[in-house]
PDB file of C-alpha atoms in Angstrom:
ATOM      1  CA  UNK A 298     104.624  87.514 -49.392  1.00 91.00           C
ATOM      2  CA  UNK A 299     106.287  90.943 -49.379  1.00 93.00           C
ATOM      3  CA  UNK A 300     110.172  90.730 -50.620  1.00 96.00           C
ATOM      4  CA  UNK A 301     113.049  93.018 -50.985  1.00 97.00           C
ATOM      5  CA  UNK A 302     116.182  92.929 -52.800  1.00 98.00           C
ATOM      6  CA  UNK A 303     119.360  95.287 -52.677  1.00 98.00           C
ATOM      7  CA  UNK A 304     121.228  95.978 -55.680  1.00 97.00           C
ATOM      8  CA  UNK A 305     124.397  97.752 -56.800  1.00 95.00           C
ATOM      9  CA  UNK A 306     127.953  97.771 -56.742  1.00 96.00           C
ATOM     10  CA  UNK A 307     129.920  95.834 -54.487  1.00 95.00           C
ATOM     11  CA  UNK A 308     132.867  98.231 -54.677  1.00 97.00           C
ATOM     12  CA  UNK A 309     133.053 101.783 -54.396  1.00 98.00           C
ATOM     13  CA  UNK A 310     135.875 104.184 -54.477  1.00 97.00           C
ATOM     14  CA  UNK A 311     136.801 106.825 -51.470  1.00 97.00           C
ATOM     15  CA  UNK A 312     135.148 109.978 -52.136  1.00 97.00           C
ATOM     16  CA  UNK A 313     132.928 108.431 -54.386  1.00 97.00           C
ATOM     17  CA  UNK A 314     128.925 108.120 -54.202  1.00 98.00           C
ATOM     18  CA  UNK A 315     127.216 104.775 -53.162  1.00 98.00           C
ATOM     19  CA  UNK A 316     124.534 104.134 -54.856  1.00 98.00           C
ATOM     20  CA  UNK A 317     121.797 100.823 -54.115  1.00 98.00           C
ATOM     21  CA  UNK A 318     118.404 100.056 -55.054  1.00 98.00           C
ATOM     22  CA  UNK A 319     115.737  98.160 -53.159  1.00 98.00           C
ATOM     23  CA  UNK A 320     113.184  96.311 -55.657  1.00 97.00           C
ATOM     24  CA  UNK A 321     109.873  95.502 -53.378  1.00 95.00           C
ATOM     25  CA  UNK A 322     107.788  92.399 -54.743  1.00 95.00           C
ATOM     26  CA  UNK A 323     104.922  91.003 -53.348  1.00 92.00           C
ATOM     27  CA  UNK A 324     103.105  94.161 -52.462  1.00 90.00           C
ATOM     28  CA  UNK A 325     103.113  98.042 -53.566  1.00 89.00           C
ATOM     29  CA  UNK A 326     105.563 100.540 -52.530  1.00 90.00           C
ATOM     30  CA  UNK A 327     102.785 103.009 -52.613  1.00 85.00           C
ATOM     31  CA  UNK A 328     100.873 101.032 -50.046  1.00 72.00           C
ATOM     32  CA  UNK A 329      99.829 103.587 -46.974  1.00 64.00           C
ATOM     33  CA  UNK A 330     101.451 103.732 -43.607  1.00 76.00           C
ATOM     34  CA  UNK A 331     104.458 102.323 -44.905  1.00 88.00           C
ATOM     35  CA  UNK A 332     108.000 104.025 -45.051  1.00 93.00           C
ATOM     36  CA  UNK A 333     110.937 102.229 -46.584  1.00 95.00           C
ATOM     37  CA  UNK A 334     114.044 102.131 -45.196  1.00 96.00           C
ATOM     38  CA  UNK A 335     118.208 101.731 -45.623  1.00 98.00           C
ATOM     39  CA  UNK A 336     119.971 100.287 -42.712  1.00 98.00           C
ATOM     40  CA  UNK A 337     123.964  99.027 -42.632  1.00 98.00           C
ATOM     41  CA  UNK A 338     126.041  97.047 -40.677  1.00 98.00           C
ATOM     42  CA  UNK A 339     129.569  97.728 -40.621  1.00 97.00           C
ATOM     43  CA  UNK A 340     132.002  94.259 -40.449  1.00 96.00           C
ATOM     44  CA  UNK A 341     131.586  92.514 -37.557  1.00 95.00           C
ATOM     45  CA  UNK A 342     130.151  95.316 -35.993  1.00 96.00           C
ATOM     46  CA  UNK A 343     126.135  96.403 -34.737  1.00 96.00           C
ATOM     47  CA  UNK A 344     123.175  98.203 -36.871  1.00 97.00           C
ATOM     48  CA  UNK A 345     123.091 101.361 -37.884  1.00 96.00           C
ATOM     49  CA  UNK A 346     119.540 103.130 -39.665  1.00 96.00           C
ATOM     50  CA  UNK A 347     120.669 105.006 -42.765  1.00 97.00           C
ATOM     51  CA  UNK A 348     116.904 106.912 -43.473  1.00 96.00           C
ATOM     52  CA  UNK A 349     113.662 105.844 -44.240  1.00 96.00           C
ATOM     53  CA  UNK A 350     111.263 107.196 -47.003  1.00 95.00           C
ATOM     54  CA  UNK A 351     107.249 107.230 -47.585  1.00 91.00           C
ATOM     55  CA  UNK A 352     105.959 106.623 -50.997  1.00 85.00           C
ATOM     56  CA  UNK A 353     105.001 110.156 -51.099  1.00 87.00           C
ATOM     57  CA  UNK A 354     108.571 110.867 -51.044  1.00 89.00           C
ATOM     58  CA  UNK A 355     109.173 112.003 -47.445  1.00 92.00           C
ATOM     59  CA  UNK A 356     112.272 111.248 -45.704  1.00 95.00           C
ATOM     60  CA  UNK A 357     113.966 111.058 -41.917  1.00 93.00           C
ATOM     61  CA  UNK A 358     117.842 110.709 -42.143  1.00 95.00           C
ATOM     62  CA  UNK A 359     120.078 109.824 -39.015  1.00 94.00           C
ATOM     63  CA  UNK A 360     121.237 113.055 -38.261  1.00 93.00           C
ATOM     64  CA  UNK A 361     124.807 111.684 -38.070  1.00 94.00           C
ATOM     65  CA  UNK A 362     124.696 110.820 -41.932  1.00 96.00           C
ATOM     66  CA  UNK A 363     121.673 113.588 -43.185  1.00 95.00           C
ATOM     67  CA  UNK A 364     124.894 115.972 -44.847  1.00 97.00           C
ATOM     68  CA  UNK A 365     125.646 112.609 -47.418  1.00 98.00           C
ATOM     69  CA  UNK A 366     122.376 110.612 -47.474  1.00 98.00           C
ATOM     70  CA  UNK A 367     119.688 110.683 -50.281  1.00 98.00           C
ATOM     71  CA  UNK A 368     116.748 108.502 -50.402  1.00 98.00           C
ATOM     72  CA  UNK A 369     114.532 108.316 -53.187  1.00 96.00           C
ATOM     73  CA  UNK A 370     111.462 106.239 -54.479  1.00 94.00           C
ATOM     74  CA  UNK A 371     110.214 105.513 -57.614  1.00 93.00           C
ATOM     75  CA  UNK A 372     106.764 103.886 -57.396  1.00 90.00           C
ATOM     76  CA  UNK A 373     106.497 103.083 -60.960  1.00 91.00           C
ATOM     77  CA  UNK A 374     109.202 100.696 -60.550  1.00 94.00           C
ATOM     78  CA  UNK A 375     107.950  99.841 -57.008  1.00 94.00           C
ATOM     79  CA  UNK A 376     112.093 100.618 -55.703  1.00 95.00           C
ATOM     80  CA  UNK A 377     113.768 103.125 -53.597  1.00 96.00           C
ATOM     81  CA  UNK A 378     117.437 104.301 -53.556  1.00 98.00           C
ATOM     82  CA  UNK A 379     120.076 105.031 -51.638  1.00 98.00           C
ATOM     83  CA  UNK A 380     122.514 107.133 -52.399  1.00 98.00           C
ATOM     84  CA  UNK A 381     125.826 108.009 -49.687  1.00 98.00           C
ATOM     85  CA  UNK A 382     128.270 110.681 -50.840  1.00 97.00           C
ATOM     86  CA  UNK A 383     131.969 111.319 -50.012  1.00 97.00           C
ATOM     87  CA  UNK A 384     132.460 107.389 -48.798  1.00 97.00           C
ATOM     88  CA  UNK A 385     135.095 106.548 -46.819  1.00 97.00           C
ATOM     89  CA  UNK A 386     136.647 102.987 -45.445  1.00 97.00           C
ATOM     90  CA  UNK A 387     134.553 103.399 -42.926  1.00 97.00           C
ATOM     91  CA  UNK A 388     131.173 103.177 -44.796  1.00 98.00           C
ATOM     92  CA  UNK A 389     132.234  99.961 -45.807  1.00 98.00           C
ATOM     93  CA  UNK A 390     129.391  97.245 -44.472  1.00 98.00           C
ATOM     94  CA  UNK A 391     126.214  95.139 -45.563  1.00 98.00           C
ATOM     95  CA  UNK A 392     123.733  97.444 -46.303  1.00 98.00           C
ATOM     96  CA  UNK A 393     119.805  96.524 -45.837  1.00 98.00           C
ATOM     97  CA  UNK A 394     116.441  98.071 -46.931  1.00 98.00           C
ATOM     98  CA  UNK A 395     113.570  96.760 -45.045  1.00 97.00           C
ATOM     99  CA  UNK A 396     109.703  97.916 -44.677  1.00 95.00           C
ATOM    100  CA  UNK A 397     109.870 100.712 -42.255  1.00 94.00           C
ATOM    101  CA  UNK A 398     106.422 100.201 -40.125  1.00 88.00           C
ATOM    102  CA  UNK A 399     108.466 100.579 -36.782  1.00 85.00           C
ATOM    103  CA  UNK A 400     109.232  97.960 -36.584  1.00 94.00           C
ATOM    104  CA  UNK A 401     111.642  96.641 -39.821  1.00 96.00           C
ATOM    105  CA  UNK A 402     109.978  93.877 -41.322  1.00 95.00           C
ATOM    106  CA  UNK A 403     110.403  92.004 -43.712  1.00 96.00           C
ATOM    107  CA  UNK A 404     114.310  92.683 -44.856  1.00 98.00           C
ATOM    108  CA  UNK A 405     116.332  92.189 -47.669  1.00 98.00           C
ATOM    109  CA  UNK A 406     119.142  89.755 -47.712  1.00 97.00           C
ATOM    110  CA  UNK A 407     121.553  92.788 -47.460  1.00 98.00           C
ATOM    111  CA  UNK A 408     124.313  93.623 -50.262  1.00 98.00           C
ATOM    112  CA  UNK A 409     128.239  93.991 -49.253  1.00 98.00           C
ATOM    113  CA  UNK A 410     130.125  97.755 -50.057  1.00 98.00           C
ATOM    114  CA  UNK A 411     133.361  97.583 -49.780  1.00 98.00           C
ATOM    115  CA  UNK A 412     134.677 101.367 -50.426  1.00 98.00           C
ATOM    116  CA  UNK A 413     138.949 100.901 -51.528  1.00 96.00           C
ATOM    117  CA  UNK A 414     140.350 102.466 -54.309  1.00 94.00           C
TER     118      UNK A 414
ATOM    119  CA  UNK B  71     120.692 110.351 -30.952  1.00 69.00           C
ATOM    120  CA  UNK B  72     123.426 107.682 -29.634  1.00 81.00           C
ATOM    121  CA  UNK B  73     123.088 104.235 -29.868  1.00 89.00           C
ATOM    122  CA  UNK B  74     120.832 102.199 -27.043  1.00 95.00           C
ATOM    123  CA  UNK B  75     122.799 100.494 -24.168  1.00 97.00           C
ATOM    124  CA  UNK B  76     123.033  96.688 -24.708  1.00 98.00           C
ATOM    125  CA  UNK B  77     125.124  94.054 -22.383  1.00 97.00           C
ATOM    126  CA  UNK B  78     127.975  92.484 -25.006  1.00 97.00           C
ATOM    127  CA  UNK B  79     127.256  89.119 -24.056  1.00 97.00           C
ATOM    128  CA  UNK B  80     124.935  86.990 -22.190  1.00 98.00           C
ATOM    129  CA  UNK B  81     124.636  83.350 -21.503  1.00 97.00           C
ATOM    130  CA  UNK B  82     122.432  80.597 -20.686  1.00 96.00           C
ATOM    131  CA  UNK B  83     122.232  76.311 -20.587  1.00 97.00           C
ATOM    132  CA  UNK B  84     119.848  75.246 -22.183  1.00 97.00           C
ATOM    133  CA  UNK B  85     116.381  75.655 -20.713  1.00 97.00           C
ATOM    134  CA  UNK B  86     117.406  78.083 -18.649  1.00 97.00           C
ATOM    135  CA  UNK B  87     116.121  81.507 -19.255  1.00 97.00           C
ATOM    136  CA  UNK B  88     118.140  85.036 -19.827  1.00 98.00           C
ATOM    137  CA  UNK B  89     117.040  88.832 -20.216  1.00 98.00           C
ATOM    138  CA  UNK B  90     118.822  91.259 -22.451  1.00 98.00           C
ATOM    139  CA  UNK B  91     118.260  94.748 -21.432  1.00 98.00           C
ATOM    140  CA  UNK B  92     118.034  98.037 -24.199  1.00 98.00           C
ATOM    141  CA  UNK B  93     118.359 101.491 -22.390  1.00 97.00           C
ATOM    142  CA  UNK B  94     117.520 104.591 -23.501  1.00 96.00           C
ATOM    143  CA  UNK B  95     116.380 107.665 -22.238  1.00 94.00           C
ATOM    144  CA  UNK B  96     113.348 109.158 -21.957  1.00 93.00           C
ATOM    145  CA  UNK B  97     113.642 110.547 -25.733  1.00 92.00           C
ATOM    146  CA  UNK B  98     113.384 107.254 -27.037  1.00 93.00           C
ATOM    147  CA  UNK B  99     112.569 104.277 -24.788  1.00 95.00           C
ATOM    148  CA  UNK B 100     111.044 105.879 -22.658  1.00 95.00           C
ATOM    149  CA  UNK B 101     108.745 108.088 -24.436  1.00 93.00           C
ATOM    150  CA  UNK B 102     107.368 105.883 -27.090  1.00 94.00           C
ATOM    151  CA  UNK B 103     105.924 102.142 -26.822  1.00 95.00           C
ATOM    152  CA  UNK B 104     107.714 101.203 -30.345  1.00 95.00           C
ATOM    153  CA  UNK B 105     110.440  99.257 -29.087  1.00 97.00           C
ATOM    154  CA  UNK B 106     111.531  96.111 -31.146  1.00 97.00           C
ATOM    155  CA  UNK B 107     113.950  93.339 -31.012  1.00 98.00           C
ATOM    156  CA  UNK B 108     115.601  91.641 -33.784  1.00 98.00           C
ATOM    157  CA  UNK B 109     117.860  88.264 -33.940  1.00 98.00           C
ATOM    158  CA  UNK B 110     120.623  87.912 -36.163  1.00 98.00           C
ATOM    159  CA  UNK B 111     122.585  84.561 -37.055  1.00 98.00           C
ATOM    160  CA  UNK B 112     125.990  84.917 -38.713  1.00 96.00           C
ATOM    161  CA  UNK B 113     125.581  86.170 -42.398  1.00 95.00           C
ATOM    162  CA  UNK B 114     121.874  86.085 -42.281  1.00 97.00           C
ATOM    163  CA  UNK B 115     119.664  89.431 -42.364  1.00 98.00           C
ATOM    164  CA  UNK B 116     118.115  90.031 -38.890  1.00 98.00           C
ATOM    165  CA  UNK B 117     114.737  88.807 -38.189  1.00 97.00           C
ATOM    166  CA  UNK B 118     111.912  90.628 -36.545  1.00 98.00           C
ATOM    167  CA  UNK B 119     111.073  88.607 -33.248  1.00 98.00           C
ATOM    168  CA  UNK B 120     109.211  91.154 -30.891  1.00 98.00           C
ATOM    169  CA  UNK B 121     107.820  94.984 -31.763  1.00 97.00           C
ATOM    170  CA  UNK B 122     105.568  97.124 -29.763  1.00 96.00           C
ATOM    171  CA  UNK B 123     107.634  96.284 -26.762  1.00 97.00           C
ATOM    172  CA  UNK B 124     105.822  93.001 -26.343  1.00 97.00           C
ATOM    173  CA  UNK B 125     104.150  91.993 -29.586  1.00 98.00           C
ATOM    174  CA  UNK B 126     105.109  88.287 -31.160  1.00 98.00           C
ATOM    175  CA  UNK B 127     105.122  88.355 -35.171  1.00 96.00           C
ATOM    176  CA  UNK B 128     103.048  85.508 -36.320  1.00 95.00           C
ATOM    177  CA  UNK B 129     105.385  82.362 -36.366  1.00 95.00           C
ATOM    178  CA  UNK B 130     107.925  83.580 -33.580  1.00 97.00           C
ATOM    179  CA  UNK B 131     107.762  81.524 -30.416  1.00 96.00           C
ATOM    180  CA  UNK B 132     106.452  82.006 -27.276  1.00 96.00           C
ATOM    181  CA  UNK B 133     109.644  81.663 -25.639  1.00 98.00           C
ATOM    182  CA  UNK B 134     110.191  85.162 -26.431  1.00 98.00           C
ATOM    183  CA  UNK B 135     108.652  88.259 -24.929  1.00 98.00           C
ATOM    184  CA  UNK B 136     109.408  91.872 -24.198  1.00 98.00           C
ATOM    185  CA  UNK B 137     108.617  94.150 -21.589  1.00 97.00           C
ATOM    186  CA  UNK B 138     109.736  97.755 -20.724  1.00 97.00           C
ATOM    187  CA  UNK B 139     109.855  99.692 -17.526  1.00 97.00           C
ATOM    188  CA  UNK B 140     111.127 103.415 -18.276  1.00 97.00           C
ATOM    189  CA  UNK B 141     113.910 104.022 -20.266  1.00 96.00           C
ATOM    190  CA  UNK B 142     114.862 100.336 -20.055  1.00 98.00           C
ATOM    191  CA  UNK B 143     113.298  97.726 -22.310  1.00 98.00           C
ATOM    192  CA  UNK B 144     113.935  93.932 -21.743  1.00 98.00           C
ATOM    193  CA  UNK B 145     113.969  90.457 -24.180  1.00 98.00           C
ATOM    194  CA  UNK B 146     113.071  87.277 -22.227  1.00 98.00           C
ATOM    195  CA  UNK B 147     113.989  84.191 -24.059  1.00 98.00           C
ATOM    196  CA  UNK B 148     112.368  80.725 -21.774  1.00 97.00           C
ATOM    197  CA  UNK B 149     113.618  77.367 -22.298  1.00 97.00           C
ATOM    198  CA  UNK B 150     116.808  78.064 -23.867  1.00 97.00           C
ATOM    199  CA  UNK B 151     117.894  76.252 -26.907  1.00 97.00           C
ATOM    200  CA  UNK B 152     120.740  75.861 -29.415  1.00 97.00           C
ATOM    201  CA  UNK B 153     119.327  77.502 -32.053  1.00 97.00           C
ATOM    202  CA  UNK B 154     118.709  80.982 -30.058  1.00 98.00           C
ATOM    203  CA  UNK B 155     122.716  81.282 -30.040  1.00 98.00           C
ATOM    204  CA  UNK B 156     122.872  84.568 -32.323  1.00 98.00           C
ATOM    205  CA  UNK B 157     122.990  88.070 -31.923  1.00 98.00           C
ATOM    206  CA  UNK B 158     119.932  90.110 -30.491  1.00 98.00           C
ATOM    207  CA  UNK B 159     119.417  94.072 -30.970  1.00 98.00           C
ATOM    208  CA  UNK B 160     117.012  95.907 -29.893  1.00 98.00           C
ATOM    209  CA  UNK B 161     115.581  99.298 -31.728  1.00 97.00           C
ATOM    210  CA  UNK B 162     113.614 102.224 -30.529  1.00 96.00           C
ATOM    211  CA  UNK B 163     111.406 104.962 -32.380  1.00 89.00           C
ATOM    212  CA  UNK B 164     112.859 108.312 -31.604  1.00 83.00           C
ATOM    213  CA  UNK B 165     111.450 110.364 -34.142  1.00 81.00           C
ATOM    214  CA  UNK B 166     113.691 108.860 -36.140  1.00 88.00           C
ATOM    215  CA  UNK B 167     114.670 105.454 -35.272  1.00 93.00           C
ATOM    216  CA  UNK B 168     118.117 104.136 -33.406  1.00 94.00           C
ATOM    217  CA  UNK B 169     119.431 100.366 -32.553  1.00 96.00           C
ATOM    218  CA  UNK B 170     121.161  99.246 -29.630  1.00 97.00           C
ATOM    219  CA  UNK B 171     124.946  97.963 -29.523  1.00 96.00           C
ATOM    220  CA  UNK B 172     123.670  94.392 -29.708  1.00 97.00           C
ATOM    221  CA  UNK B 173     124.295  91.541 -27.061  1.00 98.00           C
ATOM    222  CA  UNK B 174     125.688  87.931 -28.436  1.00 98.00           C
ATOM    223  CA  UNK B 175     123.631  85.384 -26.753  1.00 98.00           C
ATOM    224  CA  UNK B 176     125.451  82.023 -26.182  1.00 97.00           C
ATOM    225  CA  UNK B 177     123.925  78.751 -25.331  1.00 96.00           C
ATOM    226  CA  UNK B 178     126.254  76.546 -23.437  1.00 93.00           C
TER     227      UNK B 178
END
């Protein structure tokens, strides 16, 4: 069945860029009617959605994050990206990507950024 | 778009049943029928346990349903159990897409 898997650095420094990857197995990234998507939860805290991307390489940010949020794809690798500019503390949190068919499903097992110098 | 209205905490005996209610407005809840619910245990990824307002994934029991009534969408969870203690969010379609707050559900 469909998987997904976050990857990157588990420590990030203020003002820095955040950068993850998503690796899809078990199905096609390029598969129609699908978007992709980045969602976080700050410690202890509720869900936030980061963006979501189609294979074709369209995207819809939250507009409270659009100014430091990229998402990409790359469907040759059958992954998408995230990537979160200027971090601060408060960016620290598990971050998820999960199949964006409204609704998410499946998810990833979600990766830990901690942003401190 | 801010953040769906969810009640911090609800509780239940076992067997009993609870509702958690999601509000939005009529930009989101209200003006689309994609409204999902997801349950999260501690340090586990949340799992997809109603979408379409009502639908059931395959596998997720039938002590769980959904319903919506304007900008207010509701999770029903019948005949209690332990193992429902966790927390439940709901999430909304809004041209883009927003959670709620989440409620902590706790079985006494």
């Amino acid at each position: 069945q469909l998987q997904l898997q976050e990857s990157g650095p588990g420590l990030v420094k203020p003002s820095e860029t955040l950068s993850l990857t998503c690796t899809v197995s078990g199905g096609s990234i390029s598969s129609s009617s699908y978007y992709w998507g980045w969602i976080r939860q700050p410690p202890g805290k509720g869900l936030e959605w980061i963006g979501s991307i189609y294979y074709s390489g369209s995207t819809y940010y939250n507009p409270s994050l659009k100014s430091r949020v990229t998402i990409s794809v790359d469907t040759s690798k059958n992954q998408f990206s995230l990537k979160l500019s200027s971090v601060t503390a408060a960016d620290t949190a598990v971050y998820y990507c999960a199949r964006d068919n409204y609704p998410f499903d499946p998810w990833g097992q979600g990766t830990l950024v901690t942003v401190s110098s | 778009q801010s953040a769906l209205t969810q009640p911090a905490s609800v509780s239940g005996s076992p067997g009993q049943s609870i509702t958690i209610s999601c509000t939005g407005t009529s930009s989101d809840v209200g003006g689309y029928n994609y409204v999902s619910w997801y349950q999260q245990h501690p340090g586990k990824a949340p799992k997809l346990m109603i979408y379409d307002v009502s639908k059931r994934p395959s596998g997720v029991s039938n002590r769980f349903s959904g319903s919506k009534s304007g900008n207010t969408a509701s999770l029903t969870i019948s005949g209690l159990q332990a193992e429902d203690e966790a927390d439940y969010y709901c999430c909304s379609y809004a041209g883009s897409r927003v959670f709620g707050g989440g409620t902590k559900l706790t079985v006494l």
